[in-house]
Amino acid sequence: GTNPKKADSDNNGIRDGADDRDHDGLSNRAEFQHGTKCRSKDSDHDGTPDGQEVREGRNPNRKDDTNHPEDHP
């Protein structure tokens, strides 16, 4: 996990907010902003990584992969 008292909890040279813990193409900060799971490459378990879904304008938390404008404030 992260340590709120350290900017880089795992000492990998990348600040925690910018780190991509699950290697899905979203930083931890972006995971928080999109409501996705920072320890799961595919939060909705539809086979598409969260980062790809965000880049394509889809909701990474909705399994049907349909673009719902109300999901993206």
Coordinates of C-alpha atoms in Angstrom, one line a residue:
G1 CA 0.0 0.0 0.0
T2 CA 0.9 3.6 0.1
N3 CA 2.2 5.6 3.0
P4 CA 0.6 9.1 3.3
K5 CA 3.8 10.3 4.9
K6 CA 5.9 9.5 1.9
A7 CA 5.7 10.9 -1.6
D8 CA 7.0 7.6 -3.1
S9 CA 5.9 4.7 -0.8
D10 CA 7.7 2.0 -2.9
N11 CA 10.8 4.0 -3.6
N12 CA 10.7 3.3 -7.3
G13 CA 11.3 7.0 -8.2
I14 CA 7.7 7.7 -9.2
R15 CA 5.5 9.7 -6.9
D16 CA 2.5 7.6 -5.6
G17 CA -0.1 9.7 -7.5
A18 CA 1.7 9.3 -10.8
D19 CA 2.5 5.6 -10.3
D20 CA 0.5 2.9 -12.2
R21 CA 0.4 0.2 -9.6
D22 CA -1.6 -2.3 -11.7
H23 CA -0.1 -1.4 -15.1
D24 CA -3.4 -0.7 -16.8
G25 CA -2.4 2.6 -18.3
L26 CA -4.0 4.8 -15.6
S27 CA -2.0 6.4 -12.8
N28 CA -3.1 5.9 -9.2
R29 CA -4.5 9.4 -9.3
A30 CA -6.5 8.7 -12.4
E31 CA -7.8 5.5 -10.9
F32 CA -9.1 7.5 -8.0
Q33 CA -10.6 10.1 -10.3
H34 CA -12.4 7.5 -12.4
G35 CA -13.4 5.4 -9.4
T36 CA -11.5 2.3 -10.6
K37 CA -9.5 -0.2 -8.6
C38 CA -5.8 0.7 -8.4
R39 CA -4.9 -3.0 -7.9
S40 CA -7.0 -4.4 -10.8
K41 CA -6.0 -3.9 -14.4
D42 CA -9.6 -4.4 -15.4
S43 CA -12.0 -3.0 -12.8
D44 CA -15.2 -4.2 -14.5
H45 CA -13.8 -7.6 -15.6
D46 CA -14.8 -7.2 -19.2
G47 CA -11.4 -8.1 -20.7
T48 CA -10.3 -4.5 -21.5
P49 CA -7.8 -2.7 -19.3
D50 CA -9.1 0.4 -17.5
G51 CA -6.7 2.8 -19.3
Q52 CA -7.8 1.7 -22.7
E53 CA -11.5 2.1 -21.8
V54 CA -10.8 5.7 -20.5
R55 CA -8.9 6.6 -23.7
E56 CA -11.8 5.3 -25.8
G57 CA -14.3 7.3 -23.8
R58 CA -15.9 4.3 -22.2
N59 CA -16.6 3.8 -18.5
P60 CA -14.1 1.4 -17.0
N61 CA -16.6 0.5 -14.3
R62 CA -19.4 -0.6 -16.6
K63 CA -19.1 -4.1 -18.0
D64 CA -21.2 -3.5 -21.1
D65 CA -18.6 -1.2 -22.6
T66 CA -21.2 1.2 -24.0
N67 CA -20.3 4.9 -23.9
H68 CA -22.6 6.5 -21.4
P69 CA -22.1 10.3 -21.4
E70 CA -23.5 10.5 -17.9
D71 CA -20.6 8.4 -16.7
H72 CA -18.0 11.0 -17.6
P73 CA -18.6 14.3 -15.8

